[in-house]
PDB file of C-alpha atoms in Angstrom:
ATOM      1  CA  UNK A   1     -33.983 -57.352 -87.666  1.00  0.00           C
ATOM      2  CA  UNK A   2     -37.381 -57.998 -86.951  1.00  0.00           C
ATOM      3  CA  UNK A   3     -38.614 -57.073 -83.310  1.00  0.00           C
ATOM      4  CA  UNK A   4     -41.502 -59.659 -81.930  1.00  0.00           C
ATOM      5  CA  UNK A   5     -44.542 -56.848 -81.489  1.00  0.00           C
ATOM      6  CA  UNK A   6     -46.300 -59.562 -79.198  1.00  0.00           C
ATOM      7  CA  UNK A   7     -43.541 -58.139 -76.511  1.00  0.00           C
ATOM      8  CA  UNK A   8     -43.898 -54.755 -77.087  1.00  0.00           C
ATOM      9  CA  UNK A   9     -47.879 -54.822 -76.034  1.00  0.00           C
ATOM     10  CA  UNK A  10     -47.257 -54.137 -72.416  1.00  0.00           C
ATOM     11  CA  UNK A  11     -50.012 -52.819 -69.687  1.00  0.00           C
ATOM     12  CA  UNK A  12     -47.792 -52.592 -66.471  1.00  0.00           C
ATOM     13  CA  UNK A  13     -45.118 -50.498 -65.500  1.00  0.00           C
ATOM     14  CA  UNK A  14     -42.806 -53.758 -65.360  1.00  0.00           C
ATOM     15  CA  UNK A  15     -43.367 -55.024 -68.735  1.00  0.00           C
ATOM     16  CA  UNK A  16     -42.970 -51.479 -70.500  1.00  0.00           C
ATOM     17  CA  UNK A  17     -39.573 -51.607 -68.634  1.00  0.00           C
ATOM     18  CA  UNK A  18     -38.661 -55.021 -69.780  1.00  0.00           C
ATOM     19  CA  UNK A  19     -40.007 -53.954 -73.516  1.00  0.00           C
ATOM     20  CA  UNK A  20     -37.585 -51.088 -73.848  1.00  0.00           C
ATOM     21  CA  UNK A  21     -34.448 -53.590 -72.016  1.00  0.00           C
ATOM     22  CA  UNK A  22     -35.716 -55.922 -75.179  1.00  0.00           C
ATOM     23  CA  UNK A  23     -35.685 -52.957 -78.064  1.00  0.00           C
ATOM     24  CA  UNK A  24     -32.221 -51.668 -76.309  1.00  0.00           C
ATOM     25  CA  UNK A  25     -30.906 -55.203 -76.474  1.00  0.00           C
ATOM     26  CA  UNK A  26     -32.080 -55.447 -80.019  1.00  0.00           C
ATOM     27  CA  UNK A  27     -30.367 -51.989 -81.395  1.00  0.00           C
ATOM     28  CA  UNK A  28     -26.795 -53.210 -79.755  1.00  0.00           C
ATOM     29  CA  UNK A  29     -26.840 -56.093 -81.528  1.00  0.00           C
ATOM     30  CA  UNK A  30     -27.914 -54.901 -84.532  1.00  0.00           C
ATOM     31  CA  UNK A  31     -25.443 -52.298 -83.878  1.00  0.00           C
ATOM     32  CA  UNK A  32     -22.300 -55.411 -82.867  1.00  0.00           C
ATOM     33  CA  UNK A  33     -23.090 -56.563 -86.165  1.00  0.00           C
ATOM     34  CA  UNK A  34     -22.583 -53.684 -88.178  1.00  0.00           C
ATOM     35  CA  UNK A  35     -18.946 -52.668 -85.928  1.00  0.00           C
ATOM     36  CA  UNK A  36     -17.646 -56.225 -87.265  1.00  0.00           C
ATOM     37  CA  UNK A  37     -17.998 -55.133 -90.793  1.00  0.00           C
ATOM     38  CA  UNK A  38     -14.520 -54.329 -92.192  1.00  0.00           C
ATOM     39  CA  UNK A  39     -15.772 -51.640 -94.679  1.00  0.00           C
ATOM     40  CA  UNK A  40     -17.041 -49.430 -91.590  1.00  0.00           C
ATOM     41  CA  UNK A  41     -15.327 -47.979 -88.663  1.00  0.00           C
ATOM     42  CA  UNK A  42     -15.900 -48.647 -85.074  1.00  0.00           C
ATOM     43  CA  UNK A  43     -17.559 -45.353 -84.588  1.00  0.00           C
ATOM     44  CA  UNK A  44     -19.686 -45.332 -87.977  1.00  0.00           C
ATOM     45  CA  UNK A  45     -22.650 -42.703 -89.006  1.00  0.00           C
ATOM     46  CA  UNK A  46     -25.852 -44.416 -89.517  1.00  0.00           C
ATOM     47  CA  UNK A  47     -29.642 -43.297 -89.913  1.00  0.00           C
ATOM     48  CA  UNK A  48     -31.965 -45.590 -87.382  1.00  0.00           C
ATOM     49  CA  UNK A  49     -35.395 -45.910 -88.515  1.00  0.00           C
ATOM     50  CA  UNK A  50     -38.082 -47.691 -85.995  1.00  0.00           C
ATOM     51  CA  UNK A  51     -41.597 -48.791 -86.246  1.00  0.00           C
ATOM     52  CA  UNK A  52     -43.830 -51.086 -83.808  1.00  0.00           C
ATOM     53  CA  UNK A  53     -42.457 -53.859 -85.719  1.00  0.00           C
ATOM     54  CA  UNK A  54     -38.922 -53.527 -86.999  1.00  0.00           C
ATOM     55  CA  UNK A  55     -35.546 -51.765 -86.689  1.00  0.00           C
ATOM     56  CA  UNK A  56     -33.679 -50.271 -89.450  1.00  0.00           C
ATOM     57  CA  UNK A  57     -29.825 -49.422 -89.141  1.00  0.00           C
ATOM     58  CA  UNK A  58     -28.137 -47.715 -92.313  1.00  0.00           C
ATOM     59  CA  UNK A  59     -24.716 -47.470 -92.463  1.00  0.00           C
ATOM     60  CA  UNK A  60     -23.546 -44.108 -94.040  1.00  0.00           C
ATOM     61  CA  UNK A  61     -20.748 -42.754 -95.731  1.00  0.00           C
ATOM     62  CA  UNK A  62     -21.616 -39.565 -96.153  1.00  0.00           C
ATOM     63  CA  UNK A  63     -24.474 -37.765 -94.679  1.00  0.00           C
ATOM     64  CA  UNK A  64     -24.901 -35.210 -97.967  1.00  0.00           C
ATOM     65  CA  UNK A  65     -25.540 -35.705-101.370  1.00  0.00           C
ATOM     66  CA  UNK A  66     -24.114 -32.374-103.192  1.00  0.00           C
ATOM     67  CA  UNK A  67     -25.640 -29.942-100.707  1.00  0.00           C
ATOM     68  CA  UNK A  68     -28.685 -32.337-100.045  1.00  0.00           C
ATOM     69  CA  UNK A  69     -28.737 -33.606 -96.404  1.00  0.00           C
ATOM     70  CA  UNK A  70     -30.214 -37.244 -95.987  1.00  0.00           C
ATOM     71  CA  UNK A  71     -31.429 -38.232 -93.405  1.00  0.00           C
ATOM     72  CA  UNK A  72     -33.344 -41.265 -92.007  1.00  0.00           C
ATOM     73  CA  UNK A  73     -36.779 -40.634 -93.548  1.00  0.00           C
ATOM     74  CA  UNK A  74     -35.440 -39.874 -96.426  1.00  0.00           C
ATOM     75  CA  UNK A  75     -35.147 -44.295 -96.668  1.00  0.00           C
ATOM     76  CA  UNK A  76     -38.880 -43.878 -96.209  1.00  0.00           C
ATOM     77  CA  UNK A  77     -39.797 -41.648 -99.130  1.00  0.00           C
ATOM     78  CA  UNK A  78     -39.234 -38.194 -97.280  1.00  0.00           C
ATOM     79  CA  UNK A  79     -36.236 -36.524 -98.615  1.00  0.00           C
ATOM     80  CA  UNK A  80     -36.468 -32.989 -97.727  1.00  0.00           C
ATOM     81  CA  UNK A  81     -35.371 -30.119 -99.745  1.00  0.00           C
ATOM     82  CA  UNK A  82     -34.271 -26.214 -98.939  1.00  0.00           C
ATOM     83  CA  UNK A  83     -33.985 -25.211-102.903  1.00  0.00           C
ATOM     84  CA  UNK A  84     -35.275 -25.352-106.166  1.00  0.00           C
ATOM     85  CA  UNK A  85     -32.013 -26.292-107.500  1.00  0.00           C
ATOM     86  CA  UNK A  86     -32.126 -29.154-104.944  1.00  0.00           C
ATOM     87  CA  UNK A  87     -35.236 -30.096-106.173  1.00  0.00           C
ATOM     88  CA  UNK A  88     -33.925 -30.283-109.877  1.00  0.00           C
ATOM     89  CA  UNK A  89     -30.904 -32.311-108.695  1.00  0.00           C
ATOM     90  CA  UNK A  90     -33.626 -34.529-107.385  1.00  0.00           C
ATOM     91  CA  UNK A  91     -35.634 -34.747-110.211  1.00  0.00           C
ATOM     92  CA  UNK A  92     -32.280 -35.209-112.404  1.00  0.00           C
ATOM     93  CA  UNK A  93     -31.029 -37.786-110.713  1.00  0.00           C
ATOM     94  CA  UNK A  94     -33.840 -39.682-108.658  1.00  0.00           C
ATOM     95  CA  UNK A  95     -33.831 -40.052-105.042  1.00  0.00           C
ATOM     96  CA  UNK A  96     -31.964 -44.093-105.186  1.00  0.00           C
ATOM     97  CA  UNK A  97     -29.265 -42.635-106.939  1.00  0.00           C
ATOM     98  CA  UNK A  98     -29.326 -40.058-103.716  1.00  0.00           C
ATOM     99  CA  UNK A  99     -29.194 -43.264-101.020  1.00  0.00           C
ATOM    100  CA  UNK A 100     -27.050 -45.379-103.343  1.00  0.00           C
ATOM    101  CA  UNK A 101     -24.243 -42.785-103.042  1.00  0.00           C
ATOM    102  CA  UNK A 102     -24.449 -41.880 -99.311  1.00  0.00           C
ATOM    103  CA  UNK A 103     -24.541 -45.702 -98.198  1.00  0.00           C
ATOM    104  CA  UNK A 104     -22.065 -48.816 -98.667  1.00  0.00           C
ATOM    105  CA  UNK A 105     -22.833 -50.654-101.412  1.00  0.00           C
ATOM    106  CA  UNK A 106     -23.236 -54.747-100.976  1.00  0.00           C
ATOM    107  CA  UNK A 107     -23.753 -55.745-104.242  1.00  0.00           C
TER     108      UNK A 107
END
């Protein structure tokens, strides 16, 4: 979901309110949507990812690969490690194969 930046340029008090109302509104929806989805529970994990121009919800099913924690950056580029063997798991397996096994799949 893409969020109009145009709205989020704001110079008075009132319109930085009525900017976050907008980005709040956004996130429930996007999170509605996900809720109806019949692979995922009501109360579902996710990482949430946010820049000055979009939203990002990721459904999760787990929120470890092996002994690797994931979390939101890591669907940036920023997976970070506490071991060499981590590392070599990493390198062994390549960071996708990480994400694809901690989210649903929807192909």
């Amino acid at each position: 979901t893409l969020i109009n930046t145009d709205v989020l340029k704001t110079s008075s008090h009132e319109e930085t309110i009525e900017s976050a109302k907008y980005i709040e509104n956004v996130y429930k929806n996007m999170l509605e949507v996900w809720k109806k989805d019949d692979e995922l529970s009501a109360d579902f994990s996710y990482n949430f990812l946010m820049t000055k121009r979009w939203m990002l919800i990721v459904p999760r099913r787990a929120e470890k690969y092996g002994n690797i924690a994931i979390y939101s950056l890591g669907f940036c580029g920023a997976i970070l490690l506490k071991t060499s063997e981590d590392l070599q798991i990493l390198k062994n397996e390549g960071p996708m194969i990480c994400l694809k096994q901690i989210t649903f799949s929807r192909l």
